[in-house]
mmCIF file of N, CA and C in Angstrom:
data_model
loop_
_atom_site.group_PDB
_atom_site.id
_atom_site.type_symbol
_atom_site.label_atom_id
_atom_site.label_comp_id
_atom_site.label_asym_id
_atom_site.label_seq_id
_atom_site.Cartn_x
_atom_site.Cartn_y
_atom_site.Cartn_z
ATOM 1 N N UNK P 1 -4.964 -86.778 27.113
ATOM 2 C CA UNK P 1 -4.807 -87.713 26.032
ATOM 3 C C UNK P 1 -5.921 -87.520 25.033
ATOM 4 N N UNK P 2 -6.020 -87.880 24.009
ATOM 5 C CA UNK P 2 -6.443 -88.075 22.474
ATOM 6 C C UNK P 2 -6.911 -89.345 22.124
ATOM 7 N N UNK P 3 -8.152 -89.410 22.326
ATOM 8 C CA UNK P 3 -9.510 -90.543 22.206
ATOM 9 C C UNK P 3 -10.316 -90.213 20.833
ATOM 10 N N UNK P 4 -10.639 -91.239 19.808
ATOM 11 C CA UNK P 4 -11.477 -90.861 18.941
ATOM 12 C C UNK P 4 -13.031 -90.995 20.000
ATOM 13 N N UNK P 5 -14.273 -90.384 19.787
ATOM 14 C CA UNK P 5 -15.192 -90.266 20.545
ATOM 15 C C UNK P 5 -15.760 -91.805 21.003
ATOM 16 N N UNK P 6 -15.599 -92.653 19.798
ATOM 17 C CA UNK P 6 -15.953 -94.281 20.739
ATOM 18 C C UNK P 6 -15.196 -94.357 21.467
ATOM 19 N N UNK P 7 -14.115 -94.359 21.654
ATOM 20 C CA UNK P 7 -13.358 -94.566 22.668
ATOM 21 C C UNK P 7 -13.338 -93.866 24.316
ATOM 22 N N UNK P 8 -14.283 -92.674 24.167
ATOM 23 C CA UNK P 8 -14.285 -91.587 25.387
ATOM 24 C C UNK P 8 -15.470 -92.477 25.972
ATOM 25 N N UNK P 9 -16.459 -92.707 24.701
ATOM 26 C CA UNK P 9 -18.050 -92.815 25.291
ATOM 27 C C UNK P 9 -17.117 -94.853 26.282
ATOM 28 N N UNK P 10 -16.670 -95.607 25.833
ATOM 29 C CA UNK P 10 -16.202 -96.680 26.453
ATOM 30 C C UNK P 10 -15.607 -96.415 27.706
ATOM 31 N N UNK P 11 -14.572 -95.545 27.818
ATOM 32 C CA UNK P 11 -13.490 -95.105 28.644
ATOM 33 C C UNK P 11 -14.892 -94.883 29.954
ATOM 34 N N UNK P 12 -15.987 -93.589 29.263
ATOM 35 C CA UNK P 12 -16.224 -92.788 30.634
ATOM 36 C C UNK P 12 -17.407 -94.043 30.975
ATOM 37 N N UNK P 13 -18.276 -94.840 30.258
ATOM 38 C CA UNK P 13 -18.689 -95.916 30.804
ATOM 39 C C UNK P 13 -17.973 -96.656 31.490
ATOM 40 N N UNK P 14 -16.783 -97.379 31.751
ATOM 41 C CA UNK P 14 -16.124 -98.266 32.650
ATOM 42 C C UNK P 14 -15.557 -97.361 33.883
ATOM 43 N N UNK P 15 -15.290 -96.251 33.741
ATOM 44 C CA UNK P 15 -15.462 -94.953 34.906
ATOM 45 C C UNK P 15 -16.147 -95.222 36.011
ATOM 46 N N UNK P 16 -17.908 -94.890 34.934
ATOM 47 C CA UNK P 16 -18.699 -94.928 35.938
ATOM 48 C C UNK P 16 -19.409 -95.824 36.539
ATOM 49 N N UNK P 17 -19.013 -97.003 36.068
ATOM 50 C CA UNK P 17 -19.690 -98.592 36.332
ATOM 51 C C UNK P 17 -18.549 -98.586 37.638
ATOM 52 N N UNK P 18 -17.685 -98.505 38.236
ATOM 53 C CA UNK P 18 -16.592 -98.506 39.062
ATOM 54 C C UNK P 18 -16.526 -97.679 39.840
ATOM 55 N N UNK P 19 -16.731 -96.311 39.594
ATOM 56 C CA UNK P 19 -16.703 -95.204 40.525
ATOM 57 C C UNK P 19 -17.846 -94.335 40.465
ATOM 58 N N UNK P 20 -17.716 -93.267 41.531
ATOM 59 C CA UNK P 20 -19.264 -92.598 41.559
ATOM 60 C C UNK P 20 -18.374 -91.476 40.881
ATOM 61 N N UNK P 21 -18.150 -90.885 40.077
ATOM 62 C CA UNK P 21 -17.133 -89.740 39.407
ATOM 63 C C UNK P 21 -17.928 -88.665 39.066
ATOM 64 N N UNK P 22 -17.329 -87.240 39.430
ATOM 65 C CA UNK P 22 -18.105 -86.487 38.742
ATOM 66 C C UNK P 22 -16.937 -85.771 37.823
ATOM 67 N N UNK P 23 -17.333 -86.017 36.464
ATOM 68 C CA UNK P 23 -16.304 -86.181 35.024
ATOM 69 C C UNK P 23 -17.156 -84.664 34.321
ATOM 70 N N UNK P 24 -16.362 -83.877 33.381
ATOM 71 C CA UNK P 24 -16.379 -83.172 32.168
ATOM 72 C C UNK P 24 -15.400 -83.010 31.467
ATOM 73 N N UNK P 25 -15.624 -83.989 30.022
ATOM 74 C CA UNK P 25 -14.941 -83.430 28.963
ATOM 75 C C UNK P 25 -14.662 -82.507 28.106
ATOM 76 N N UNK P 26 -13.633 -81.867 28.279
ATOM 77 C CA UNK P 26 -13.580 -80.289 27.561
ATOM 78 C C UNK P 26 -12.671 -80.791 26.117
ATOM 79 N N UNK P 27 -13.909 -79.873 25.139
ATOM 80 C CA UNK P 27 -13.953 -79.861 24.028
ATOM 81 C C UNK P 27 -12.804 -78.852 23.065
ATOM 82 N N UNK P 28 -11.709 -78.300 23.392
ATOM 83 C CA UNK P 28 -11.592 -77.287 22.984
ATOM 84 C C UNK P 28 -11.057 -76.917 21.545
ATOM 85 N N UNK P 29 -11.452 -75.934 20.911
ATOM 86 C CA UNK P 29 -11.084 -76.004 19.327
ATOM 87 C C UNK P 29 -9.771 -75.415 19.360
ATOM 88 N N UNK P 30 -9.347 -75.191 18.084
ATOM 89 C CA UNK P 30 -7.811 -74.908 17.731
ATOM 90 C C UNK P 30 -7.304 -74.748 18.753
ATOM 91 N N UNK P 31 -6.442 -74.625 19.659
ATOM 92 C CA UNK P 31 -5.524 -73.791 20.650
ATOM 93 C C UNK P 31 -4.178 -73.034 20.435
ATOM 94 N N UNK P 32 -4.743 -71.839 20.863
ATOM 95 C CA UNK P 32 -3.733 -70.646 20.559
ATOM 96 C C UNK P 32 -2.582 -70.213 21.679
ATOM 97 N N UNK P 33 -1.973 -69.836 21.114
ATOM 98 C CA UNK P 33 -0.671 -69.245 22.469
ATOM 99 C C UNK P 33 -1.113 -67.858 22.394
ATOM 100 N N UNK P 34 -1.703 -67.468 21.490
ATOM 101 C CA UNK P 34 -2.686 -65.376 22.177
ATOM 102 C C UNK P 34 -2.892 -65.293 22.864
ATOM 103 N N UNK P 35 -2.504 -64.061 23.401
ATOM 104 C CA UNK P 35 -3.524 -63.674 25.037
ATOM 105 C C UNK P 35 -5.160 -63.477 25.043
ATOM 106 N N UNK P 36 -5.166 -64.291 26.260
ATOM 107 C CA UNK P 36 -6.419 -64.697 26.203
ATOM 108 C C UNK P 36 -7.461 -63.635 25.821
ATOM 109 N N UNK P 37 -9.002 -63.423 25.282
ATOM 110 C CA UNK P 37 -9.653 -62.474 25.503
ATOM 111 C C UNK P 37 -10.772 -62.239 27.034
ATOM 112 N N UNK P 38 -10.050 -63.380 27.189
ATOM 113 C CA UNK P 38 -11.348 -63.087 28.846
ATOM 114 C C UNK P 38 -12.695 -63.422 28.878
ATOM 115 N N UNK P 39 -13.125 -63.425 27.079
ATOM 116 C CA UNK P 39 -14.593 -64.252 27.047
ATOM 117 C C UNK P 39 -14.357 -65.552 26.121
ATOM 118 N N UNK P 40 -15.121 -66.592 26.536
ATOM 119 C CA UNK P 40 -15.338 -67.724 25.738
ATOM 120 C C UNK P 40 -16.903 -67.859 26.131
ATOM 121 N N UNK P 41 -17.235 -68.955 24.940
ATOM 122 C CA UNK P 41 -18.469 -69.231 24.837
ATOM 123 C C UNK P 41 -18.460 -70.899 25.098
ATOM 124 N N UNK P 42 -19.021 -71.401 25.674
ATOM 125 C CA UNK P 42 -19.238 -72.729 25.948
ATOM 126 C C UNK P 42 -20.863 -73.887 25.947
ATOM 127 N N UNK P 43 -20.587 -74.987 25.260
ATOM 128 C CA UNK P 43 -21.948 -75.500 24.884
ATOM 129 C C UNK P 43 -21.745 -77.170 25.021
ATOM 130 N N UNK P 44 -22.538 -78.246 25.406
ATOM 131 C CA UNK P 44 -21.993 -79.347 25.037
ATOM 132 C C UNK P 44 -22.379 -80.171 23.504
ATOM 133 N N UNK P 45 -21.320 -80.299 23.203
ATOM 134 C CA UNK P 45 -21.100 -80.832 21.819
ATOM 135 C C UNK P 45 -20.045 -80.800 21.693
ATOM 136 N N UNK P 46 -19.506 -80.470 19.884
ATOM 137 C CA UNK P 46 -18.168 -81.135 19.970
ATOM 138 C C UNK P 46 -17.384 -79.076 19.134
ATOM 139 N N UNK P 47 -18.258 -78.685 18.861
ATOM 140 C CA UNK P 47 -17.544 -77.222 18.090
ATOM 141 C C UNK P 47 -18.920 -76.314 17.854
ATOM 142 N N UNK P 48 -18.268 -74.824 17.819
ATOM 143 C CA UNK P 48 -18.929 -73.806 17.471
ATOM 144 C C UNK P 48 -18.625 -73.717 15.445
ATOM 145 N N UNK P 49 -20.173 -73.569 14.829
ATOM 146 C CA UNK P 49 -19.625 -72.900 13.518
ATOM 147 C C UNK P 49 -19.053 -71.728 13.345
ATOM 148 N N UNK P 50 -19.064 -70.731 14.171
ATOM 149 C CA UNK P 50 -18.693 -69.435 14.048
ATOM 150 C C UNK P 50 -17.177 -69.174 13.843
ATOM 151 N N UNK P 51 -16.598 -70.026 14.968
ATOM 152 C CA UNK P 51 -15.238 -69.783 15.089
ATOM 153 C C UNK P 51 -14.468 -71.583 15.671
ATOM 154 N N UNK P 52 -12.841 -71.238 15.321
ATOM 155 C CA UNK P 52 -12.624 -72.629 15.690
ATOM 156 C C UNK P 52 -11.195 -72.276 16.404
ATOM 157 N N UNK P 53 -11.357 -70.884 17.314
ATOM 158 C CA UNK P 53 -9.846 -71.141 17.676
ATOM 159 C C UNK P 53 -10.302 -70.626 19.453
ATOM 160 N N UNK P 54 -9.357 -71.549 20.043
ATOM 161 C CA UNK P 54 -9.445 -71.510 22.139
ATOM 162 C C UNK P 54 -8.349 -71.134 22.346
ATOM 163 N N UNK P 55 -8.232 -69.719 23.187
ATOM 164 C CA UNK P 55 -6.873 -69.856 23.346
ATOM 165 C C UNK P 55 -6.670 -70.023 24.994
ATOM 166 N N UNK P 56 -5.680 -70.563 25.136
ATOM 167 C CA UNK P 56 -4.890 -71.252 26.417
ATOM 168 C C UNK P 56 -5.354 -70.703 27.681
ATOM 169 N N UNK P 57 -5.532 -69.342 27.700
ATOM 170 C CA UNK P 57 -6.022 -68.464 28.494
ATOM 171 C C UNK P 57 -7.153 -68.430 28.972
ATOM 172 N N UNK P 58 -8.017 -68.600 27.928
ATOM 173 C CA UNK P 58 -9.515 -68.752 27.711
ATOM 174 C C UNK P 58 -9.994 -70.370 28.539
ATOM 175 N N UNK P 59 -9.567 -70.894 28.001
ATOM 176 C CA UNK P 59 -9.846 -72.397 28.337
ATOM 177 C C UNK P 59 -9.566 -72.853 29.990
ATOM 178 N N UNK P 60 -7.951 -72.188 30.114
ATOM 179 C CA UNK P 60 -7.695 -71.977 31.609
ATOM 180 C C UNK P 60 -9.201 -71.835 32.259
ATOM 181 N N UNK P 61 -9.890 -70.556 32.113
ATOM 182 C CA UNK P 61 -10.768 -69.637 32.726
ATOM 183 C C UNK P 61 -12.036 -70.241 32.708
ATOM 184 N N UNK P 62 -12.133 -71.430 31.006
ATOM 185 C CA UNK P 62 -13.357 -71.936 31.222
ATOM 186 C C UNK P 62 -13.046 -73.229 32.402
ATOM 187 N N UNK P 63 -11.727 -73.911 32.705
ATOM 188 C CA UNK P 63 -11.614 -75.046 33.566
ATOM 189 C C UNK P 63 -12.400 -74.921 34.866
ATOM 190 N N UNK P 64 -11.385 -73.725 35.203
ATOM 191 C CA UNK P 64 -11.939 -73.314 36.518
ATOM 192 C C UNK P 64 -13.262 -72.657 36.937
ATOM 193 N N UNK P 65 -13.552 -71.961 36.178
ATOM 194 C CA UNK P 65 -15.015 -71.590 36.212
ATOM 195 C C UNK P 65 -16.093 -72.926 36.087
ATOM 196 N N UNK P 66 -15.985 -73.825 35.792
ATOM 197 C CA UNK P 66 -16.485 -75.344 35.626
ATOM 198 C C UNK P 66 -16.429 -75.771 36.793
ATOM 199 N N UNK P 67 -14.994 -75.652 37.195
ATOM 200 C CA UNK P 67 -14.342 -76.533 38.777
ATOM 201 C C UNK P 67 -15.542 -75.987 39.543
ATOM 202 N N UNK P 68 -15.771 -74.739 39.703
ATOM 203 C CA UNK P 68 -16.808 -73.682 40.633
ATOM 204 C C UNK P 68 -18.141 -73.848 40.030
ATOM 205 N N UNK P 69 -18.696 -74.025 39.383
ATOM 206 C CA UNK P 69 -20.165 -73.775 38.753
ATOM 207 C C UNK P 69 -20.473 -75.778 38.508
ATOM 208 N N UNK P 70 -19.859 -76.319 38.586
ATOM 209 C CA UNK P 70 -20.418 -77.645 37.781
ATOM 210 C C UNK P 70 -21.553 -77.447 37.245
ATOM 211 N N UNK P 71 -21.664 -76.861 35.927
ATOM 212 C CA UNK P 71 -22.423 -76.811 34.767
ATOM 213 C C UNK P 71 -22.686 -77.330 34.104
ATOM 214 N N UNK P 72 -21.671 -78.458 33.791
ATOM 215 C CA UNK P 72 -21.945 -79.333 32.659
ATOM 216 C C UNK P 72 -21.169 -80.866 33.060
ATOM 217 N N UNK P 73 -21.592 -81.106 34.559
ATOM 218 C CA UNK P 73 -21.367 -82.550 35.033
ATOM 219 C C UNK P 73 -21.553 -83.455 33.975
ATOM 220 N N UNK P 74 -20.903 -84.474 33.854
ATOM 221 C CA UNK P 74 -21.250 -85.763 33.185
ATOM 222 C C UNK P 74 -21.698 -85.098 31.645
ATOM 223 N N UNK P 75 -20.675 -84.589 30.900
ATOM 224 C CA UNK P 75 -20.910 -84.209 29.757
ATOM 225 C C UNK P 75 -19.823 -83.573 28.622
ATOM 226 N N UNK P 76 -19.901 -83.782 27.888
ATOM 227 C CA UNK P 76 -18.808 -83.453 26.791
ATOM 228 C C UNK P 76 -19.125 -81.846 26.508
ATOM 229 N N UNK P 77 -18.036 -80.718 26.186
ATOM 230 C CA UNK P 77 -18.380 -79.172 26.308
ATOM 231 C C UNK P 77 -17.182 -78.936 25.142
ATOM 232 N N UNK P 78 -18.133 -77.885 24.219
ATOM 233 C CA UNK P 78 -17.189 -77.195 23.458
ATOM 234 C C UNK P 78 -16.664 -76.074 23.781
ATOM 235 N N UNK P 79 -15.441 -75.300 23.584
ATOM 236 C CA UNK P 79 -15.302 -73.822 24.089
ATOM 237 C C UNK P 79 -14.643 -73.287 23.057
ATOM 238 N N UNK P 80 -14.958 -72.160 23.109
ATOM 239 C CA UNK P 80 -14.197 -71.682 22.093
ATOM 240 C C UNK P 80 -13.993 -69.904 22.685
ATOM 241 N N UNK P 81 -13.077 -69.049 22.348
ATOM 242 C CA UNK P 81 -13.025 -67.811 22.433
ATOM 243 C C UNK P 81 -13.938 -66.612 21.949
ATOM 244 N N UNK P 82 -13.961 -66.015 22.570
ATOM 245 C CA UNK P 82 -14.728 -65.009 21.496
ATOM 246 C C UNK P 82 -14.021 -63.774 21.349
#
């Protein structure tokens, strides 16, 4: 779903007042149906200036690589392709 950012920062506060959660929000810019390139770049915030397009593939790869690394617990992440 599609939260303006007050609404995430509310949402993931009543989360964690309730549960012990371990949460990351993925940021991702444009999304493409291209095949993926296999690299993305990832940061927490909300976008890269360089570029503004994620494609499906990419993002897949950053999920799961997240699921395995918890890198960026309890935090909002931009991704984007490279």
């Amino acid at each position: 779903f599609t939260l303006g950012s007050g609404h995430h920062f509310q949402l993931v506060s009543q989360l964690e007042l309730r549960f012990e959660l371990a949460w990351t929000i993925v940021r991702p810019s444009g999304l493409s149906d291209d095949d993926g390139t296999g690299d993305y770049r990832s940061k927490v915030g909300y976008s890269f200036a360089e570029t503004n397009t994620t494609t499906r593939d990419d993002l897949a790869a950053f999920i799961v690589d997240e699921l395995e690394a918890d890198e960026y617990l309890r935090a909002g992440v931009a991704v984007v392709s490279m």
